[in-house]
Each structure stands twice: as structure tokens, then as C-alpha cells.
């Protein structure tokens, strides 16, 4: 994460003084804090029951009929959105049954999902997943919840122009285009986020390939292939049918700035990616990230007048170290409240800034959150019970739901001191505490995201 608070350790790569990367998932190489394996039972079925809008037919991209919506006003309107995680880039903790259903413990990410089983089986599984995990009705629900944006992760291997994507299974691209049509229908704006790059930009399973040492920056060809993927997306999304609905292209999710070769490569890559988009569109917002270095590391970079329409994305979680997990509920809330003012000092002089990933969960108890085959620190390091803290929210106590609501309010209040937020994630199979959808159903997330039960929570 990104923010270091005076008395509290809040997960960010600014805590790089400790030399330990902080992110949603922890690298296999991070032996000092080896991520845990949860001991929860996976969901019995790999796929949700299809809604009435589910279709397995060829997805339909947007058409250019009708006037485009107005562009999103990042200067005056808060971003309030959700990530559609686990859809086009598999994550074991979001859909554990897809991985458990293989019967192979060596399948830990989307790369090994295609590599270590029959291609026909893997393809069939993914096509069904793409058709059923997120459907049109999800977009209707997201819009009805008063949200403005969806951030959609996708891997380089799903971009049609990608070279040598094997063993990744291709074919997600048409479903992405269809999702933009749904966003237009339900008055939502889209950020398409390149979540996985060739060789992996961080070594986490959410990049598509879990590695001890990410190799994205090891060869110039990997970086060039990533720029090519951005160029292809810009070519597609500069067409009239996407105008303004496709609000932003995020050049790369969570590059590991704590890796010296990646840190050296990322600044020129941000510039190349920005130029690739600007060669085709002046209107598409270009989103960059802080690369686990903290936003202040990027002071003066890609700012006007040398660049325009650039958005900074930082990610904030409080669950990826023993210190963070040891915080009391009040300390979690205090830490969240400190983030916004810290980001504000950067944003006021540099770029629009959002917290593009965050969660109401105070634990890492979700099955496979730290990687398939790895336990939760909450139980393995701290010796605490995960019972009632993850899984089916009908088993959550009233006091736990009350805390989740307060923690949600503290974070949105804090992050709206800059340009807004995008929650991670919309839905999960078996970790309701991470699911915005389940939060709405369970009452710890309000149907109106501007509603506050405690308006002075960060005062």
C-alpha cells in the first residue's frame, strides 16, 4: 500500500524501509513473511448459478448508435466504483473452486491453469467462467448502488495483438467489449486495467503468473510487448462506440517498484504508454500507479503542461503484514482516516488521485488470499481464529457487521478527500467480507454510497 502513518504501520510500499513489499498477494520469495494457507472449505460449485441475463452465445460489443455520454468530470465529481476482479484474470481466492476443481495443487495462477491441464478443458472452463461470473445484471446492480465506475482487470494475453501468449488461454477480449456495452447501458464509466504483463510485473498470482522473481523488466521485448498491448487497446477504445464510456486505460497494475530493475523500467514505461495512448486519443484518461513507492515519489511526473488527463492510482490495504493484522478496530479506522490528507498533499500539486483498490476486510482469512497453498497470517502467525470473519456473511455477528460499516465509512470518507475510490472487489465465491455485492445485501455497505451513519468518523 501506500501510506505510512506516524504510529501505525499501514501496508504500503512506502514501508519499503523495511524492504518488504506490501500488496494484495505476497510473493513466494518473501520468506520472512511467508504467506499462509487458509483452511476453509471451498465453494462446492465452480460457477454461480446463471442469472436470467447470462448467455453463452457470442458476446456483442458496443455500437455507435446514439450520442455518447458526457465525459466523466474528474475535477468536480468523486469516483465511486468497484473492481470486477477475478473475471478476466483469475485469482484463486476470488474463485477457489475453479482451482480446486482441477485436482492439481500445482495450479496456482492463470499461467499454470493453462499449462498444467488439458487445453480443451481449460478453455471450456474459462469460457463458461467469462460468460457467467459477471453478467449484465451485475452492471445493473452496480449502477443501482449509486456507483460511477467499474475497473476491469485484463491480462496482456487477452489482447488480440499479443505475441506468444501460450500457455495462457485466449478469448476473453470479446467479453470485455461486451462489458463496455453494458456499462454504457447502465450509465457507468470504465477503466480498463492491464493487470498482467509478459513475465509478470510483480510476481503475484494476480498478474497471471506467480513467480519468485518477476521477469517483466528482464528483457526489452517484454516491455515492448506491453506497450504494444496498450497501443492496441488505445486503437480499439478510440473508436466512436467507446467514446467517454471507456474513460481510462490503466497502463499497468502494481508494478513492483521494490524490485530495482522494475523500478528502473517503470518510469520510462509510463511515459511510453502515455505517448502510445495520446498518439490515438487526447480524451482517454491515462492511469498510472505509484509502483509501491508512495505517491510522493512521483512528484512532478506527467503533470501539466507536459502531460494532460493523467490519473494516479494507489492501493491501500491493512491485511498483509502481522503488524497490520494486529491493529485494533479503532486503529484500523484511524489508519484509514490518515490516508486521505496524506494523498491530498500530492494530488493538490500533481495529478488526480484515487485509491483504486481497497477493502473493508480487516483480516487475511479468505481462502487462498495469500496464494493457493498458503495459510492466513491471522491464524498461522497470530494464532487467531477466522471463524465468523470470512465466508458466508449470514454467519457474521452484528458487531462484526457494525465494524465493517464503520471501516467502510472511514475509508470512503478519507479517500474522497482526493478524487475517490474503487473497491476491491464486486463479488467473490466464498469471502463475503471482500464483496461489495454481499456488503450491499448484508447492510454494511449502504445502497447510497454518500450515506453516512457516522459523519464525523474521521474528524
Short mmCIF file of C-alpha atoms in Angstrom, two decimals, residues 8-250:
data_model
loop_
_atom_site.label_atom_id
_atom_site.label_comp_id
_atom_site.label_asym_id
_atom_site.label_seq_id
_atom_site.Cartn_x
_atom_site.Cartn_y
_atom_site.Cartn_z
CA UNK A 8 0.63 2.82 12.78
CA UNK A 9 2.02 0.58 10.10
CA UNK A 10 -0.36 0.78 7.16
CA UNK A 11 0.61 -1.51 4.34
CA UNK A 12 2.32 0.27 1.64
CA UNK A 13 5.36 0.18 -0.32
CA UNK A 14 6.38 3.29 1.41
CA UNK A 15 7.17 0.88 4.23
CA UNK A 16 9.91 -0.20 1.91
CA UNK A 17 12.27 0.95 4.55
CA UNK A 18 11.59 -2.48 5.94
CA UNK A 19 12.37 -3.88 2.50
CA UNK A 20 9.12 -5.78 2.42
CA UNK A 21 6.67 -5.32 -0.45
CA UNK A 22 3.07 -4.88 0.56
CA UNK A 23 0.29 -5.83 -1.78
CA UNK A 24 -2.82 -7.93 -2.09
CA UNK A 25 -0.75 -11.06 -2.55
CA UNK A 26 2.70 -11.81 -1.25
CA UNK A 27 5.47 -13.26 -3.39
CA UNK A 28 6.68 -16.77 -2.88
CA UNK A 29 10.13 -15.36 -2.34
CA UNK A 30 9.06 -13.31 0.66
CA UNK A 31 10.27 -15.94 3.08
CA UNK A 32 10.44 -13.65 6.06
CA UNK A 33 6.68 -13.29 5.94
CA UNK A 34 5.76 -16.43 4.11
CA UNK A 35 2.11 -16.17 3.21
CA UNK A 36 -0.24 -18.57 4.74
CA UNK A 37 -2.78 -21.06 3.56
CA UNK A 38 -6.25 -20.87 4.80
CA UNK A 39 -8.06 -23.90 5.98
CA UNK A 40 -11.52 -23.13 4.73
CA UNK A 41 -13.66 -25.35 2.57
CA UNK A 42 -14.06 -24.12 -1.00
CA UNK A 43 -17.43 -23.49 -2.55
CA UNK A 44 -18.93 -26.68 -3.93
CA UNK A 45 -19.51 -25.36 -7.44
CA UNK A 46 -17.01 -23.56 -9.67
CA UNK A 47 -19.67 -21.35 -11.17
CA UNK A 48 -22.50 -19.23 -9.86
CA UNK A 49 -25.99 -20.05 -11.00
CA UNK A 50 -26.54 -18.10 -14.22
CA UNK A 51 -28.87 -15.16 -13.93
CA UNK A 52 -31.65 -14.63 -16.47
CA UNK A 53 -29.29 -12.39 -18.45
CA UNK A 54 -26.49 -14.96 -18.70
CA UNK A 55 -25.63 -16.07 -22.22
CA UNK A 56 -23.06 -18.42 -23.64
CA UNK A 57 -23.51 -17.03 -27.14
CA UNK A 58 -21.03 -14.73 -28.85
CA UNK A 59 -20.73 -11.54 -26.76
CA UNK A 60 -21.79 -8.35 -28.50
CA UNK A 61 -19.51 -5.27 -28.48
CA UNK A 62 -20.87 -1.72 -28.21
CA UNK A 63 -22.43 0.00 -31.19
CA UNK A 64 -22.10 3.67 -32.06
CA UNK A 65 -25.84 4.33 -32.04
CA UNK A 66 -26.98 7.34 -30.08
CA UNK A 67 -24.93 10.18 -28.66
CA UNK A 68 -22.10 9.33 -26.26
CA UNK A 69 -22.46 10.13 -22.57
CA UNK A 70 -20.67 13.22 -21.29
CA UNK A 71 -17.08 12.64 -20.20
CA UNK A 72 -16.64 11.97 -16.51
CA UNK A 73 -15.71 15.17 -14.68
CA UNK A 74 -12.72 14.13 -12.57
CA UNK A 75 -12.28 17.70 -11.34
CA UNK A 76 -15.65 18.02 -9.67
CA UNK A 77 -17.19 14.56 -9.29
CA UNK A 78 -15.96 11.80 -6.99
CA UNK A 79 -15.06 8.43 -8.45
CA UNK A 80 -17.08 5.76 -6.63
CA UNK A 81 -16.56 2.37 -8.16
CA UNK A 82 -15.88 -1.34 -7.91
CA UNK A 83 -13.33 -3.66 -9.42
CA UNK A 84 -14.55 -6.66 -11.38
CA UNK A 85 -11.78 -8.84 -10.00
CA UNK A 86 -11.27 -12.47 -10.91
CA UNK A 87 -13.16 -12.22 -14.21
CA UNK A 88 -10.55 -11.90 -16.96
CA UNK A 89 -7.56 -12.51 -14.67
CA UNK A 90 -8.15 -15.49 -12.39
CA UNK A 91 -7.31 -15.17 -8.70
CA UNK A 92 -7.52 -18.33 -6.56
CA UNK A 93 -9.03 -16.52 -3.57
CA UNK A 94 -11.84 -14.98 -5.63
CA UNK A 95 -12.88 -18.24 -7.31
CA UNK A 96 -11.20 -21.03 -5.30
CA UNK A 97 -13.45 -23.72 -6.76
CA UNK A 98 -12.07 -23.16 -10.26
CA UNK A 99 -8.63 -24.08 -8.95
CA UNK A 100 -9.71 -26.83 -6.59
CA UNK A 101 -11.76 -28.33 -9.40
CA UNK A 102 -8.57 -29.12 -11.32
CA UNK A 103 -7.43 -31.56 -8.64
CA UNK A 104 -3.90 -30.26 -9.14
CA UNK A 105 -2.30 -28.29 -6.27
CA UNK A 106 0.39 -27.05 -8.66
CA UNK A 107 -2.15 -24.90 -10.49
CA UNK A 108 -1.78 -21.61 -8.62
CA UNK A 109 -2.45 -18.91 -11.22
CA UNK A 110 -3.83 -18.42 -14.73
CA UNK A 111 -0.48 -19.34 -16.32
CA UNK A 112 -0.38 -22.78 -14.69
CA UNK A 113 -4.13 -23.14 -15.25
CA UNK A 114 -3.39 -23.24 -18.97
CA UNK A 115 -0.05 -25.03 -18.66
CA UNK A 116 -0.82 -27.94 -16.34
CA UNK A 117 -4.09 -29.31 -17.67
CA UNK A 118 -5.67 -30.24 -20.98
CA UNK A 119 -6.10 -27.12 -23.12
CA UNK A 120 -9.61 -28.10 -24.17
CA UNK A 121 -10.68 -28.49 -20.55
CA UNK A 122 -9.06 -25.21 -19.51
CA UNK A 123 -10.64 -23.37 -22.44
CA UNK A 124 -14.10 -24.75 -21.73
CA UNK A 125 -13.83 -23.82 -18.05
CA UNK A 126 -12.74 -20.27 -18.80
CA UNK A 127 -15.35 -19.68 -21.49
CA UNK A 128 -18.05 -20.70 -19.05
CA UNK A 129 -16.48 -18.51 -16.36
CA UNK A 130 -16.30 -15.47 -18.66
CA UNK A 131 -19.96 -15.97 -19.55
CA UNK A 132 -21.27 -16.43 -16.02
CA UNK A 133 -19.05 -14.79 -13.41
CA UNK A 134 -20.11 -11.25 -14.35
CA UNK A 135 -23.32 -10.77 -16.35
CA UNK A 136 -25.43 -7.82 -17.44
CA UNK A 137 -27.40 -7.85 -14.21
CA UNK A 138 -24.21 -7.17 -12.26
CA UNK A 139 -23.86 -3.90 -14.15
CA UNK A 140 -27.48 -3.07 -13.36
CA UNK A 141 -26.84 -3.72 -9.66
CA UNK A 142 -23.64 -1.66 -9.66
CA UNK A 143 -25.42 1.28 -11.25
CA UNK A 144 -28.38 0.93 -8.86
CA UNK A 145 -25.92 1.14 -5.96
CA UNK A 146 -25.03 4.68 -7.00
CA UNK A 147 -21.56 3.86 -8.30
CA UNK A 148 -19.89 5.68 -11.17
CA UNK A 149 -17.12 3.36 -12.36
CA UNK A 150 -16.09 -0.21 -12.95
CA UNK A 151 -12.41 -1.04 -13.14
CA UNK A 152 -11.89 -4.17 -15.23
CA UNK A 153 -8.58 -6.06 -14.95
CA UNK A 154 -7.34 -7.87 -18.05
CA UNK A 155 -4.12 -9.68 -18.91
CA UNK A 156 -1.87 -8.94 -21.88
CA UNK A 157 -2.60 -12.42 -23.22
CA UNK A 158 -6.22 -11.44 -23.83
CA UNK A 159 -5.31 -8.53 -26.10
CA UNK A 160 -5.75 -9.80 -29.68
CA UNK A 161 -2.41 -8.48 -30.93
CA UNK A 162 -0.39 -10.21 -28.19
CA UNK A 163 2.53 -12.33 -29.36
CA UNK A 164 3.05 -15.85 -27.97
CA UNK A 165 0.50 -15.75 -25.15
CA UNK A 166 0.71 -19.53 -24.51
CA UNK A 167 0.10 -21.25 -22.16
CA UNK A 168 -2.50 -18.61 -21.29
CA UNK A 169 -5.93 -19.36 -22.71
CA UNK A 170 -7.08 -16.57 -25.02
CA UNK A 171 -10.62 -15.49 -25.82
CA UNK A 172 -11.65 -13.02 -23.09
CA UNK A 173 -11.45 -9.94 -25.32
CA UNK A 174 -15.00 -10.12 -26.79
CA UNK A 175 -16.40 -10.40 -23.27
CA UNK A 176 -14.52 -7.26 -22.26
CA UNK A 177 -16.01 -5.37 -25.21
CA UNK A 178 -19.48 -6.60 -24.31
CA UNK A 179 -18.96 -5.39 -20.75
CA UNK A 180 -18.35 -1.88 -22.05
CA UNK A 181 -21.69 -2.04 -23.87
CA UNK A 182 -23.34 -2.98 -20.58
CA UNK A 183 -21.57 -0.11 -18.83
CA UNK A 184 -22.91 2.31 -21.42
CA UNK A 185 -26.44 0.92 -20.99
CA UNK A 186 -26.31 1.42 -17.21
CA UNK A 187 -24.53 4.80 -17.21
CA UNK A 188 -21.23 3.55 -15.83
CA UNK A 189 -17.71 4.60 -16.77
CA UNK A 190 -15.00 2.02 -17.42
CA UNK A 191 -11.32 1.88 -16.51
CA UNK A 192 -9.66 -0.99 -18.37
CA UNK A 193 -6.69 -2.03 -16.28
CA UNK A 194 -3.75 -4.00 -17.72
CA UNK A 195 -3.38 -6.33 -14.75
CA UNK A 196 -0.79 -8.74 -16.12
CA UNK A 197 2.27 -8.11 -18.31
CA UNK A 198 4.68 -10.54 -20.04
CA UNK A 199 6.99 -12.09 -17.46
CA UNK A 200 4.86 -10.66 -14.61
CA UNK A 201 5.40 -7.14 -13.33
CA UNK A 202 5.26 -8.19 -9.66
CA UNK A 203 5.37 -11.98 -9.27
CA UNK A 204 1.90 -12.12 -7.73
CA UNK A 205 -0.76 -14.53 -8.93
CA UNK A 206 -2.97 -11.55 -9.76
CA UNK A 207 -0.53 -10.72 -12.58
CA UNK A 208 -1.38 -14.09 -14.12
CA UNK A 209 1.92 -15.69 -13.15
CA UNK A 210 3.17 -16.31 -9.60
CA UNK A 211 6.96 -16.11 -9.61
CA UNK A 212 9.71 -15.78 -7.03
CA UNK A 213 11.33 -13.20 -9.30
CA UNK A 214 9.20 -11.27 -11.80
CA UNK A 215 10.89 -11.02 -15.21
CA UNK A 216 8.90 -8.25 -16.90
CA UNK A 217 11.85 -5.85 -16.88
CA UNK A 218 14.45 -8.53 -17.64
CA UNK A 219 14.18 -8.10 -21.41
CA UNK A 220 13.25 -5.07 -23.53
CA UNK A 221 10.90 -7.28 -25.55
CA UNK A 222 8.63 -7.80 -22.54
CA UNK A 223 8.28 -4.06 -22.08
CA UNK A 224 7.73 -3.51 -25.81
CA UNK A 225 5.03 -6.18 -25.85
CA UNK A 226 3.33 -4.34 -23.00
CA UNK A 227 3.46 -1.05 -24.90
CA UNK A 228 2.06 -2.87 -27.93
CA UNK A 229 -0.85 -4.14 -25.83
CA UNK A 230 -1.58 -0.58 -24.68
CA UNK A 231 -1.40 0.64 -28.28
CA UNK A 232 -3.87 -1.99 -29.41
CA UNK A 233 -6.28 -1.06 -26.61
CA UNK A 234 -5.98 2.62 -27.49
CA UNK A 235 -6.69 1.82 -31.15
CA UNK A 236 -9.86 -0.03 -30.20
CA UNK A 237 -11.08 2.30 -27.49
CA UNK A 238 -10.58 5.49 -29.50
CA UNK A 239 -13.43 4.34 -31.79
CA UNK A 240 -16.70 6.31 -31.55
CA UNK A 241 -18.66 3.48 -29.91
CA UNK A 242 -16.48 3.71 -26.79
CA UNK A 243 -16.34 7.49 -26.52
CA UNK A 244 -16.40 8.63 -22.89
CA UNK A 245 -17.77 5.28 -21.64
CA UNK A 246 -14.23 3.95 -21.82
CA UNK A 247 -12.97 6.63 -19.50
CA UNK A 248 -9.42 5.43 -18.85
CA UNK A 249 -6.75 2.91 -19.73
CA UNK A 250 -4.60 1.92 -16.76
#
